[in-house]
Amino acid sequence: MVLGACLLFALVLLGCFAAGYLLVDIPPANSAATAQSNVYLYRDGTQIARDGEVNRQSVRLSRVPLSVRHAVLAAEDRDFYSERAVDPSAMVRAAWNTVTGKGKQSGSTITQQYVKNYYLGQERTVTRKVKEFFIAIKLDREQSKADILEGYLNTSYFGRNAYGVQAAAHAYYGKDVGALDTAEGAYLASLLNAPSAYDVAAHPENRPRALARWNYTLDGMVTENWLTLSDRAAMIFPMPQTAGPAAGLSGQRGYIVQAVEDWLTGNGVVDERTLARGGYRITTTLERKKQHAFAAAVDRHVTSRRDPGRAADRNVRVGGASIDPASGRVVAMYGGIDYTRQYVNNATRRDYQVGSTFKPFVLAAAVENGSVTQDGRRITPDTLYDGTDRRQVQGSHGPTGYAPENEDNVSYGPLSLRLATDHSVNSVYAQLAQDVGPRRVRETAVALGVPESTPDLTATPSIALGVATASVLDMAEAYATLANHGRRGTYSLVERVTKDGMELGLPAAPVRQAVSREAADTTTSVLMGVVRQGSGMAALSAGRPAAGKTGTAEGDRAAWFAGYTPDLATVVAVMGQDPDTGAQKSLYGALGLPRINGGGAPAAIWGEFTATALAGSEVRDFELTVAEGAQEDFHPSGDPYEEVSAGPSGDQFGDRPGDRFGDQFGDRTVDRFGDRGGTGDRSTAPGEGEEGPGDGRSAGAAPPSSGTGTIGATQGGVPADGGAPPADGTTGGTTGGTSGGTTGGRPSTAGRAGGGPVSGGPGGGTGRDGWTPGGATGAGGTGGGPQGTGGPDGGGGFPGRP
């Protein structure tokens, strides 16, 4: 009976095989050669761009160098010449690996891939796979291996809208296929596995993956005796040229198309090769008004300030993204100055450190997990930490050996987490990450929206300093989660996709509580202080309640501002990159400034964009439910031009001993748009400052209050005996008026105990709105404290760097 059953089963299989072979004919070529364009639309239905015309140039196999052919076989099918058209064992193995979660695998031979490319389509269905199986068998009987390989090389998709190896050679290396060397051929062969993932010019962050695939291909050539070991050892990775996109994708259009295509393929809506064939009508979530507002803000604060004669300005790039926290829709995205000039999308690239914009995730993790300090104190925003420069992080068993530097090597002494956030104190946040647990910090960041695969997102205390290289869009999603009281819905760039009248299904984005409302809202309350009185005061130009954080990458290669209102979460980064080599560069000297920081151009762009994007909508305050012990009394924003009283004695506006700002605000009031230090109004006339004693070891005189304009008081002593800070230094008292006063210097470690350095900080920067420049440097008084932070540019500019 068993034998009979086995024979019957074998006969049935044989009959099915015979029927399939007889019924499935080799069809004519598919319609790829007559593919349509894809149409990309704003959310309101207006057109953004068209894309998708097929680029293919067929060539004879004899024109393809033998080394290039061998590279393709080494990458895709090393047994091509000896194997049959199909490999059942490979198909079963691939199916098993796919089912068991080891990744989707096709198990297809080159013959099967050619059949799929030329005769069928890319859809993943059982019917197509069955047809592919039988057509491949018939084709193998009717065509030679050389003909099949030639067809495969001419129909395969290599990315950059290039079909066939000839089109790919021009797209990536600007040369005919016959001029390709072995290294270049191996790179093109590597692209066949995942074109967009291995395009290192479009996605620099994927270079390690591309190198691994390139090495795999070359090693395969050595294994098959197609390449000698000595030649292999001499190979250098052949960096491809940047793409030359069509003129129709100039400006922001190309960046949008690229990001939308990545979103569609990355979320499995449609695969890359099928999308490239065109015919899709794609409605994005982008809003035209907000998109144009973003570009205008970047032009005002960066692009228009670049000088062709200034070498550092060649390296300046900008990326930005804005998300509606309630829906998760990306409403605006800025990818770069022009897609035809700068191919890489600065909003989606993942190769620049996020810097201190990561610190809010550490604070959220502390509240979420009810963390305590090493000595058992419950962590709240008012918990005191030691802000000494290069203070060694302490673990449960003593020093860890990690001692991070504070910016400019400033030592702050004891200060609360609120002030440590305002001033972005590295030594405090590294210790906080250790107290919370680096693994918990990492888990919280991922829960908020930072991709788990983000490079350098490692569970060590250094995670707090933002060494990870998340994209602008990634950070916008994470900050949108904070704005939405800890509720996260995966961001979306696409509202609707149709083809031939049929609508494609889009992935669901269920909203879930990533962190508790108390953790998110407590973090928001602290970040509001960064905008009110910390390093992000330029964001006040939005005229709305706002929370945010500045950040700087190592070596000043990028400056960030990430912030949100109740209605909009937006992240802006200014990056430095050599346009010729692609190497990251510092931003020193760019835009005519000594350095660019997050409180400068990024925050100014953020403020202008947010004000324009939300114009006409109701101004809403944050509705916060903070954790117990995290309450802070402050005036709601209300009128953005009103004067806000300083907090009680002990905050940074008043006379707290040890506060590096001293009493820079004069009569202890601060007008958000320039009246800092004195009671001058916002008139254009400069104020007149008085000279005062500079001895930081005594109580000091009251700050000046005269003048019809803004007085930029420059000195604020740091007394050792607890006395009030002194007034202007002996030669200080630089007037600010609408010019904005002086930029504040920071005291040295010695200055904390003895009143601060003699000399003042650097001068104020040029007015970023094209109005009057910042004030000049005011020298410090004898034994006096550091300069006070300068006021913002008159009439709505941004403050100097603290």
JSON list of N, CA, C and O in Angstrom, two decimals, residues 349-377:
[
{"chain": "A", "resi": 349, "resn": "ARG", "atom": "N", "xyz": [19.72, 60.87, 5.00]},
{"chain": "A", "resi": 349, "resn": "ARG", "atom": "CA", "xyz": [21.03, 60.24, 5.15]},
{"chain": "A", "resi": 349, "resn": "ARG", "atom": "C", "xyz": [21.31, 59.94, 6.63]},
{"chain": "A", "resi": 349, "resn": "ARG", "atom": "O", "xyz": [20.89, 60.68, 7.52]},
{"chain": "A", "resi": 350, "resn": "ARG", "atom": "N", "xyz": [22.04, 58.87, 6.87]},
{"chain": "A", "resi": 350, "resn": "ARG", "atom": "CA", "xyz": [22.32, 58.45, 8.25]},
{"chain": "A", "resi": 350, "resn": "ARG", "atom": "C", "xyz": [23.84, 58.33, 8.46]},
{"chain": "A", "resi": 350, "resn": "ARG", "atom": "O", "xyz": [24.36, 57.25, 8.73]},
{"chain": "A", "resi": 351, "resn": "ASP", "atom": "N", "xyz": [24.54, 59.45, 8.32]},
{"chain": "A", "resi": 351, "resn": "ASP", "atom": "CA", "xyz": [25.98, 59.39, 8.51]},
{"chain": "A", "resi": 351, "resn": "ASP", "atom": "C", "xyz": [26.54, 60.58, 9.29]},
{"chain": "A", "resi": 351, "resn": "ASP", "atom": "O", "xyz": [27.76, 60.71, 9.40]},
{"chain": "A", "resi": 352, "resn": "TYR", "atom": "N", "xyz": [25.69, 61.43, 9.85]},
{"chain": "A", "resi": 352, "resn": "TYR", "atom": "CA", "xyz": [26.16, 62.53, 10.69]},
{"chain": "A", "resi": 352, "resn": "TYR", "atom": "C", "xyz": [25.68, 62.33, 12.14]},
{"chain": "A", "resi": 352, "resn": "TYR", "atom": "O", "xyz": [24.52, 61.98, 12.37]},
{"chain": "A", "resi": 353, "resn": "GLN", "atom": "N", "xyz": [26.58, 62.56, 13.09]},
{"chain": "A", "resi": 353, "resn": "GLN", "atom": "CA", "xyz": [26.21, 62.44, 14.50]},
{"chain": "A", "resi": 353, "resn": "GLN", "atom": "C", "xyz": [25.12, 63.45, 14.85]},
{"chain": "A", "resi": 353, "resn": "GLN", "atom": "O", "xyz": [25.13, 64.58, 14.38]},
{"chain": "A", "resi": 354, "resn": "VAL", "atom": "N", "xyz": [24.19, 63.01, 15.70]},
{"chain": "A", "resi": 354, "resn": "VAL", "atom": "CA", "xyz": [23.07, 63.88, 16.08]},
{"chain": "A", "resi": 354, "resn": "VAL", "atom": "C", "xyz": [23.43, 64.79, 17.25]},
{"chain": "A", "resi": 354, "resn": "VAL", "atom": "O", "xyz": [22.67, 65.69, 17.59]},
{"chain": "A", "resi": 355, "resn": "GLY", "atom": "N", "xyz": [24.58, 64.54, 17.89]},
{"chain": "A", "resi": 355, "resn": "GLY", "atom": "CA", "xyz": [25.01, 65.41, 18.98]},
{"chain": "A", "resi": 355, "resn": "GLY", "atom": "C", "xyz": [24.03, 65.45, 20.14]},
{"chain": "A", "resi": 355, "resn": "GLY", "atom": "O", "xyz": [23.34, 64.47, 20.45]},
{"chain": "A", "resi": 356, "resn": "SER", "atom": "N", "xyz": [23.93, 66.61, 20.75]},
{"chain": "A", "resi": 356, "resn": "SER", "atom": "CA", "xyz": [23.14, 66.74, 21.98]},
{"chain": "A", "resi": 356, "resn": "SER", "atom": "C", "xyz": [21.64, 66.70, 21.77]},
{"chain": "A", "resi": 356, "resn": "SER", "atom": "O", "xyz": [20.89, 66.73, 22.75]},
{"chain": "A", "resi": 357, "resn": "THR", "atom": "N", "xyz": [21.18, 66.63, 20.52]},
{"chain": "A", "resi": 357, "resn": "THR", "atom": "CA", "xyz": [19.74, 66.44, 20.32]},
{"chain": "A", "resi": 357, "resn": "THR", "atom": "C", "xyz": [19.31, 65.06, 20.83]},
{"chain": "A", "resi": 357, "resn": "THR", "atom": "O", "xyz": [18.11, 64.80, 20.94]},
{"chain": "A", "resi": 358, "resn": "PHE", "atom": "N", "xyz": [20.27, 64.20, 21.14]},
{"chain": "A", "resi": 358, "resn": "PHE", "atom": "CA", "xyz": [19.95, 62.88, 21.70]},
{"chain": "A", "resi": 358, "resn": "PHE", "atom": "C", "xyz": [19.68, 62.95, 23.20]},
{"chain": "A", "resi": 358, "resn": "PHE", "atom": "O", "xyz": [19.03, 62.06, 23.76]},
{"chain": "A", "resi": 359, "resn": "LYS", "atom": "N", "xyz": [20.15, 63.98, 23.87]},
{"chain": "A", "resi": 359, "resn": "LYS", "atom": "CA", "xyz": [20.07, 64.04, 25.34]},
{"chain": "A", "resi": 359, "resn": "LYS", "atom": "C", "xyz": [18.65, 63.95, 25.90]},
{"chain": "A", "resi": 359, "resn": "LYS", "atom": "O", "xyz": [18.44, 63.36, 26.96]},
{"chain": "A", "resi": 360, "resn": "PRO", "atom": "N", "xyz": [17.64, 64.53, 25.24]},
{"chain": "A", "resi": 360, "resn": "PRO", "atom": "CA", "xyz": [16.28, 64.37, 25.77]},
{"chain": "A", "resi": 360, "resn": "PRO", "atom": "C", "xyz": [15.84, 62.91, 25.91]},
{"chain": "A", "resi": 360, "resn": "PRO", "atom": "O", "xyz": [15.03, 62.60, 26.79]},
{"chain": "A", "resi": 361, "resn": "PHE", "atom": "N", "xyz": [16.36, 62.02, 25.09]},
{"chain": "A", "resi": 361, "resn": "PHE", "atom": "CA", "xyz": [15.99, 60.61, 25.19]},
{"chain": "A", "resi": 361, "resn": "PHE", "atom": "C", "xyz": [16.54, 60.00, 26.48]},
{"chain": "A", "resi": 361, "resn": "PHE", "atom": "O", "xyz": [15.93, 59.10, 27.06]},
{"chain": "A", "resi": 362, "resn": "VAL", "atom": "N", "xyz": [17.69, 60.51, 26.94]},
{"chain": "A", "resi": 362, "resn": "VAL", "atom": "CA", "xyz": [18.27, 60.03, 28.20]},
{"chain": "A", "resi": 362, "resn": "VAL", "atom": "C", "xyz": [17.39, 60.49, 29.36]},
{"chain": "A", "resi": 362, "resn": "VAL", "atom": "O", "xyz": [17.10, 59.71, 30.28]},
{"chain": "A", "resi": 363, "resn": "LEU", "atom": "N", "xyz": [16.96, 61.74, 29.33]},
{"chain": "A", "resi": 363, "resn": "LEU", "atom": "CA", "xyz": [16.08, 62.26, 30.37]},
{"chain": "A", "resi": 363, "resn": "LEU", "atom": "C", "xyz": [14.76, 61.51, 30.39]},
{"chain": "A", "resi": 363, "resn": "LEU", "atom": "O", "xyz": [14.25, 61.14, 31.46]},
{"chain": "A", "resi": 364, "resn": "ALA", "atom": "N", "xyz": [14.19, 61.27, 29.21]},
{"chain": "A", "resi": 364, "resn": "ALA", "atom": "CA", "xyz": [12.93, 60.52, 29.14]},
{"chain": "A", "resi": 364, "resn": "ALA", "atom": "C", "xyz": [13.10, 59.12, 29.70]},
{"chain": "A", "resi": 364, "resn": "ALA", "atom": "O", "xyz": [12.21, 58.60, 30.40]},
{"chain": "A", "resi": 365, "resn": "ALA", "atom": "N", "xyz": [14.23, 58.49, 29.42]},
{"chain": "A", "resi": 365, "resn": "ALA", "atom": "CA", "xyz": [14.49, 57.15, 29.95]},
{"chain": "A", "resi": 365, "resn": "ALA", "atom": "C", "xyz": [14.58, 57.16, 31.46]},
{"chain": "A", "resi": 365, "resn": "ALA", "atom": "O", "xyz": [14.12, 56.23, 32.14]},
{"chain": "A", "resi": 366, "resn": "ALA", "atom": "N", "xyz": [15.18, 58.21, 32.02]},
{"chain": "A", "resi": 366, "resn": "ALA", "atom": "CA", "xyz": [15.31, 58.31, 33.47]},
{"chain": "A", "resi": 366, "resn": "ALA", "atom": "C", "xyz": [13.94, 58.39, 34.14]},
{"chain": "A", "resi": 366, "resn": "ALA", "atom": "O", "xyz": [13.67, 57.70, 35.14]},
{"chain": "A", "resi": 367, "resn": "VAL", "atom": "N", "xyz": [13.05, 59.22, 33.58]},
{"chain": "A", "resi": 367, "resn": "VAL", "atom": "CA", "xyz": [11.70, 59.36, 34.16]},
{"chain": "A", "resi": 367, "resn": "VAL", "atom": "C", "xyz": [10.89, 58.09, 33.92]},
{"chain": "A", "resi": 367, "resn": "VAL", "atom": "O", "xyz": [10.18, 57.60, 34.80]},
{"chain": "A", "resi": 368, "resn": "GLU", "atom": "N", "xyz": [10.98, 57.52, 32.72]},
{"chain": "A", "resi": 368, "resn": "GLU", "atom": "CA", "xyz": [10.23, 56.33, 32.36]},
{"chain": "A", "resi": 368, "resn": "GLU", "atom": "C", "xyz": [10.55, 55.16, 33.28]},
{"chain": "A", "resi": 368, "resn": "GLU", "atom": "O", "xyz": [9.67, 54.38, 33.66]},
{"chain": "A", "resi": 369, "resn": "ASN", "atom": "N", "xyz": [11.82, 55.04, 33.67]},
{"chain": "A", "resi": 369, "resn": "ASN", "atom": "CA", "xyz": [12.25, 53.89, 34.46]},
{"chain": "A", "resi": 369, "resn": "ASN", "atom": "C", "xyz": [12.36, 54.18, 35.95]},
{"chain": "A", "resi": 369, "resn": "ASN", "atom": "O", "xyz": [12.80, 53.32, 36.71]},
{"chain": "A", "resi": 370, "resn": "GLY", "atom": "N", "xyz": [11.97, 55.39, 36.37]},
{"chain": "A", "resi": 370, "resn": "GLY", "atom": "CA", "xyz": [12.06, 55.73, 37.78]},
{"chain": "A", "resi": 370, "resn": "GLY", "atom": "C", "xyz": [13.48, 55.58, 38.31]},
{"chain": "A", "resi": 370, "resn": "GLY", "atom": "O", "xyz": [13.70, 55.08, 39.42]},
{"chain": "A", "resi": 371, "resn": "SER", "atom": "N", "xyz": [14.44, 56.02, 37.53]},
{"chain": "A", "resi": 371, "resn": "SER", "atom": "CA", "xyz": [15.85, 55.79, 37.85]},
{"chain": "A", "resi": 371, "resn": "SER", "atom": "C", "xyz": [16.31, 56.62, 39.05]},
{"chain": "A", "resi": 371, "resn": "SER", "atom": "O", "xyz": [15.71, 57.65, 39.41]},
{"chain": "A", "resi": 372, "resn": "VAL", "atom": "N", "xyz": [17.40, 56.18, 39.66]},
{"chain": "A", "resi": 372, "resn": "VAL", "atom": "CA", "xyz": [18.00, 56.87, 40.80]},
{"chain": "A", "resi": 372, "resn": "VAL", "atom": "C", "xyz": [19.48, 57.09, 40.53]},
{"chain": "A", "resi": 372, "resn": "VAL", "atom": "O", "xyz": [20.08, 56.41, 39.69]},
{"chain": "A", "resi": 373, "resn": "THR", "atom": "N", "xyz": [20.06, 58.03, 41.23]},
{"chain": "A", "resi": 373, "resn": "THR", "atom": "CA", "xyz": [21.49, 58.32, 41.09]},
{"chain": "A", "resi": 373, "resn": "THR", "atom": "C", "xyz": [22.29, 57.21, 41.77]},
{"chain": "A", "resi": 373, "resn": "THR", "atom": "O", "xyz": [21.75, 56.33, 42.44]},
{"chain": "A", "resi": 374, "resn": "GLN", "atom": "N", "xyz": [23.62, 57.30, 41.65]},
{"chain": "A", "resi": 374, "resn": "GLN", "atom": "CA", "xyz": [24.48, 56.30, 42.26]},
{"chain": "A", "resi": 374, "resn": "GLN", "atom": "C", "xyz": [24.35, 56.29, 43.78]},
{"chain": "A", "resi": 374, "resn": "GLN", "atom": "O", "xyz": [24.55, 55.25, 44.41]},
{"chain": "A", "resi": 375, "resn": "ASP", "atom": "N", "xyz": [23.99, 57.44, 44.36]},
{"chain": "A", "resi": 375, "resn": "ASP", "atom": "CA", "xyz": [23.80, 57.48, 45.82]},
{"chain": "A", "resi": 375, "resn": "ASP", "atom": "C", "xyz": [22.33, 57.34, 46.23]},
{"chain": "A", "resi": 375, "resn": "ASP", "atom": "O", "xyz": [21.96, 57.64, 47.37]},
{"chain": "A", "resi": 376, "resn": "GLY", "atom": "N", "xyz": [21.49, 56.88, 45.32]},
{"chain": "A", "resi": 376, "resn": "GLY", "atom": "CA", "xyz": [20.13, 56.51, 45.67]},
{"chain": "A", "resi": 376, "resn": "GLY", "atom": "C", "xyz": [19.09, 57.61, 45.59]},
{"chain": "A", "resi": 376, "resn": "GLY", "atom": "O", "xyz": [17.93, 57.39, 45.97]},
{"chain": "A", "resi": 377, "resn": "ARG", "atom": "N", "xyz": [19.41, 58.80, 45.08]},
{"chain": "A", "resi": 377, "resn": "ARG", "atom": "CA", "xyz": [18.42, 59.87, 44.96]},
{"chain": "A", "resi": 377, "resn": "ARG", "atom": "C", "xyz": [17.57, 59.67, 43.71]},
{"chain": "A", "resi": 377, "resn": "ARG", "atom": "O", "xyz": [18.09, 59.34, 42.65]}
]
